[in-house]
Amino acid sequence: LPISPDMFAEQADRRVRIGLIMSELVKANTLQATGEQVRAWVEEFAKAYENPDQVVKHYLSDRNRLADVEAMVVEENVVNYVLSKAKVTEKQVPFDELMNG
């Protein structure tokens, strides 16, 4: 089956829009990842391994891995920022209504 590029256009458009919105939120609200946040994330992640110190050293010496961690921390910062500004209204909904829209 040939795959039409149009099938992916909507998803690509959505990803680009989300990326632009996140970028603006980061700039406007100084939500960049700090060195302390990146290191804390790496140290927490490394706890799951037998030699956490080696994992930390490996991550901190690999620019590509650090960039990945930094992106995750920035995303977390944006989510936390948006949640801190969101107005949450609790509403009781019957299970069937919730599941069926």
PDB file of C-alpha atoms in Angstrom:
ATOM      1  CA  LEU A   1       0.000   0.000   0.000  1.00  0.00           C
ATOM      2  CA  PRO A   2       1.387   3.395  -0.903  1.00  0.00           C
ATOM      3  CA  ILE A   3       1.379   5.824   1.990  1.00  0.00           C
ATOM      4  CA  SER A   4       0.354   9.359   1.211  1.00  0.00           C
ATOM      5  CA  PRO A   5       2.324  12.157   2.899  1.00  0.00           C
ATOM      6  CA  ASP A   6      -1.023  13.839   3.560  1.00  0.00           C
ATOM      7  CA  MET A   7      -1.727  11.173   6.159  1.00  0.00           C
ATOM      8  CA  PHE A   8       1.010  12.624   8.327  1.00  0.00           C
ATOM      9  CA  ALA A   9       0.432  16.312   7.611  1.00  0.00           C
ATOM     10  CA  GLU A  10      -2.093  16.828  10.415  1.00  0.00           C
ATOM     11  CA  GLN A  11       0.150  15.175  13.016  1.00  0.00           C
ATOM     12  CA  ALA A  12       3.201  17.078  11.793  1.00  0.00           C
ATOM     13  CA  ASP A  13       1.289  20.361  11.873  1.00  0.00           C
ATOM     14  CA  ARG A  14       0.126  19.653  15.432  1.00  0.00           C
ATOM     15  CA  ARG A  15       3.666  18.792  16.602  1.00  0.00           C
ATOM     16  CA  VAL A  16       5.041  21.996  15.077  1.00  0.00           C
ATOM     17  CA  ARG A  17       2.318  24.099  16.728  1.00  0.00           C
ATOM     18  CA  ILE A  18       2.918  22.482  20.126  1.00  0.00           C
ATOM     19  CA  GLY A  19       6.660  23.005  19.729  1.00  0.00           C
ATOM     20  CA  LEU A  20       6.180  26.692  18.943  1.00  0.00           C
ATOM     21  CA  ILE A  21       3.831  27.186  21.883  1.00  0.00           C
ATOM     22  CA  MET A  22       6.255  25.444  24.239  1.00  0.00           C
ATOM     23  CA  SER A  23       9.155  27.498  22.918  1.00  0.00           C
ATOM     24  CA  GLU A  24       7.271  30.742  23.544  1.00  0.00           C
ATOM     25  CA  LEU A  25       6.241  29.640  27.044  1.00  0.00           C
ATOM     26  CA  VAL A  26       9.865  28.791  27.863  1.00  0.00           C
ATOM     27  CA  LYS A  27      11.142  32.152  26.606  1.00  0.00           C
ATOM     28  CA  ALA A  28       8.394  34.283  28.131  1.00  0.00           C
ATOM     29  CA  ASN A  29       8.533  32.627  31.545  1.00  0.00           C
ATOM     30  CA  THR A  30      12.203  31.634  31.845  1.00  0.00           C
ATOM     31  CA  LEU A  31      11.414  27.933  32.042  1.00  0.00           C
ATOM     32  CA  GLN A  32      14.780  26.777  30.713  1.00  0.00           C
ATOM     33  CA  ALA A  33      16.327  23.784  32.442  1.00  0.00           C
ATOM     34  CA  THR A  34      18.951  24.691  35.013  1.00  0.00           C
ATOM     35  CA  GLY A  35      22.119  22.705  35.537  1.00  0.00           C
ATOM     36  CA  GLU A  36      20.824  21.731  38.964  1.00  0.00           C
ATOM     37  CA  GLN A  37      17.576  20.371  37.523  1.00  0.00           C
ATOM     38  CA  VAL A  38      19.407  18.356  34.877  1.00  0.00           C
ATOM     39  CA  ARG A  39      21.822  16.897  37.408  1.00  0.00           C
ATOM     40  CA  ALA A  40      18.979  16.070  39.818  1.00  0.00           C
ATOM     41  CA  TRP A  41      17.099  14.271  37.027  1.00  0.00           C
ATOM     42  CA  VAL A  42      20.201  12.264  36.076  1.00  0.00           C
ATOM     43  CA  GLU A  43      20.914  11.360  39.702  1.00  0.00           C
ATOM     44  CA  GLU A  44      17.320  10.226  40.257  1.00  0.00           C
ATOM     45  CA  PHE A  45      17.382   8.188  37.054  1.00  0.00           C
ATOM     46  CA  ALA A  46      20.739   6.634  37.982  1.00  0.00           C
ATOM     47  CA  LYS A  47      19.379   5.283  41.279  1.00  0.00           C
ATOM     48  CA  ALA A  48      17.741   2.443  39.335  1.00  0.00           C
ATOM     49  CA  TYR A  49      21.149   1.090  38.295  1.00  0.00           C
ATOM     50  CA  GLU A  50      23.708  -1.020  40.116  1.00  0.00           C
ATOM     51  CA  ASN A  51      26.430   1.651  39.836  1.00  0.00           C
ATOM     52  CA  PRO A  52      24.618   4.999  39.959  1.00  0.00           C
ATOM     53  CA  ASP A  53      27.838   7.020  40.061  1.00  0.00           C
ATOM     54  CA  GLN A  54      28.942   5.493  36.760  1.00  0.00           C
ATOM     55  CA  VAL A  55      25.584   6.247  35.171  1.00  0.00           C
ATOM     56  CA  VAL A  56      25.742   9.870  36.342  1.00  0.00           C
ATOM     57  CA  LYS A  57      29.283  10.229  35.017  1.00  0.00           C
ATOM     58  CA  HIS A  58      28.277   8.664  31.693  1.00  0.00           C
ATOM     59  CA  TYR A  59      25.268  10.963  31.246  1.00  0.00           C
ATOM     60  CA  LEU A  60      27.134  14.094  32.266  1.00  0.00           C
ATOM     61  CA  SER A  61      29.934  13.359  29.802  1.00  0.00           C
ATOM     62  CA  ASP A  62      27.641  12.706  26.814  1.00  0.00           C
ATOM     63  CA  ARG A  63      26.310  15.900  25.204  1.00  0.00           C
ATOM     64  CA  ASN A  64      23.559  14.049  23.320  1.00  0.00           C
ATOM     65  CA  ARG A  65      22.212  12.398  26.457  1.00  0.00           C
ATOM     66  CA  LEU A  66      22.402  15.699  28.334  1.00  0.00           C
ATOM     67  CA  ALA A  67      20.434  17.402  25.566  1.00  0.00           C
ATOM     68  CA  ASP A  68      17.754  14.709  25.850  1.00  0.00           C
ATOM     69  CA  VAL A  69      17.565  15.156  29.622  1.00  0.00           C
ATOM     70  CA  GLU A  70      17.463  18.930  29.272  1.00  0.00           C
ATOM     71  CA  ALA A  71      14.536  18.644  26.839  1.00  0.00           C
ATOM     72  CA  MET A  72      12.646  16.444  29.316  1.00  0.00           C
ATOM     73  CA  VAL A  73      13.304  18.891  32.157  1.00  0.00           C
ATOM     74  CA  VAL A  74      12.141  21.841  30.035  1.00  0.00           C
ATOM     75  CA  GLU A  75       8.974  19.934  29.138  1.00  0.00           C
ATOM     76  CA  GLU A  76       8.391  19.199  32.815  1.00  0.00           C
ATOM     77  CA  ASN A  77       8.940  22.889  33.645  1.00  0.00           C
ATOM     78  CA  VAL A  78       6.354  23.898  31.028  1.00  0.00           C
ATOM     79  CA  VAL A  79       3.810  21.355  32.277  1.00  0.00           C
ATOM     80  CA  ASN A  80       4.306  22.493  35.882  1.00  0.00           C
ATOM     81  CA  TYR A  81       3.969  26.143  34.828  1.00  0.00           C
ATOM     82  CA  VAL A  82       0.763  25.516  32.884  1.00  0.00           C
ATOM     83  CA  LEU A  83      -0.700  23.459  35.732  1.00  0.00           C
ATOM     84  CA  SER A  84       0.142  26.233  38.204  1.00  0.00           C
ATOM     85  CA  LYS A  85      -1.867  28.683  36.067  1.00  0.00           C
ATOM     86  CA  ALA A  86      -4.757  26.350  35.279  1.00  0.00           C
ATOM     87  CA  LYS A  87      -8.098  26.697  36.964  1.00  0.00           C
ATOM     88  CA  VAL A  88      -9.254  23.274  38.058  1.00  0.00           C
ATOM     89  CA  THR A  89     -12.927  22.649  38.611  1.00  0.00           C
ATOM     90  CA  GLU A  90     -13.889  19.320  40.115  1.00  0.00           C
ATOM     91  CA  LYS A  91     -17.031  17.746  38.778  1.00  0.00           C
ATOM     92  CA  GLN A  92     -18.596  14.424  39.671  1.00  0.00           C
ATOM     93  CA  VAL A  93     -19.463  12.462  36.558  1.00  0.00           C
ATOM     94  CA  PRO A  94     -21.066   9.027  36.358  1.00  0.00           C
ATOM     95  CA  PHE A  95     -18.653   6.390  35.077  1.00  0.00           C
ATOM     96  CA  ASP A  96     -20.715   5.617  31.960  1.00  0.00           C
ATOM     97  CA  GLU A  97     -20.880   9.285  31.000  1.00  0.00           C
ATOM     98  CA  LEU A  98     -17.137   9.650  31.444  1.00  0.00           C
ATOM     99  CA  MET A  99     -16.371   6.619  29.305  1.00  0.00           C
ATOM    100  CA  ASN A 100     -18.898   7.403  26.569  1.00  0.00           C
ATOM    101  CA  GLY A 101     -18.245  11.101  26.277  1.00  0.00           C
TER     102      GLY A 101
END
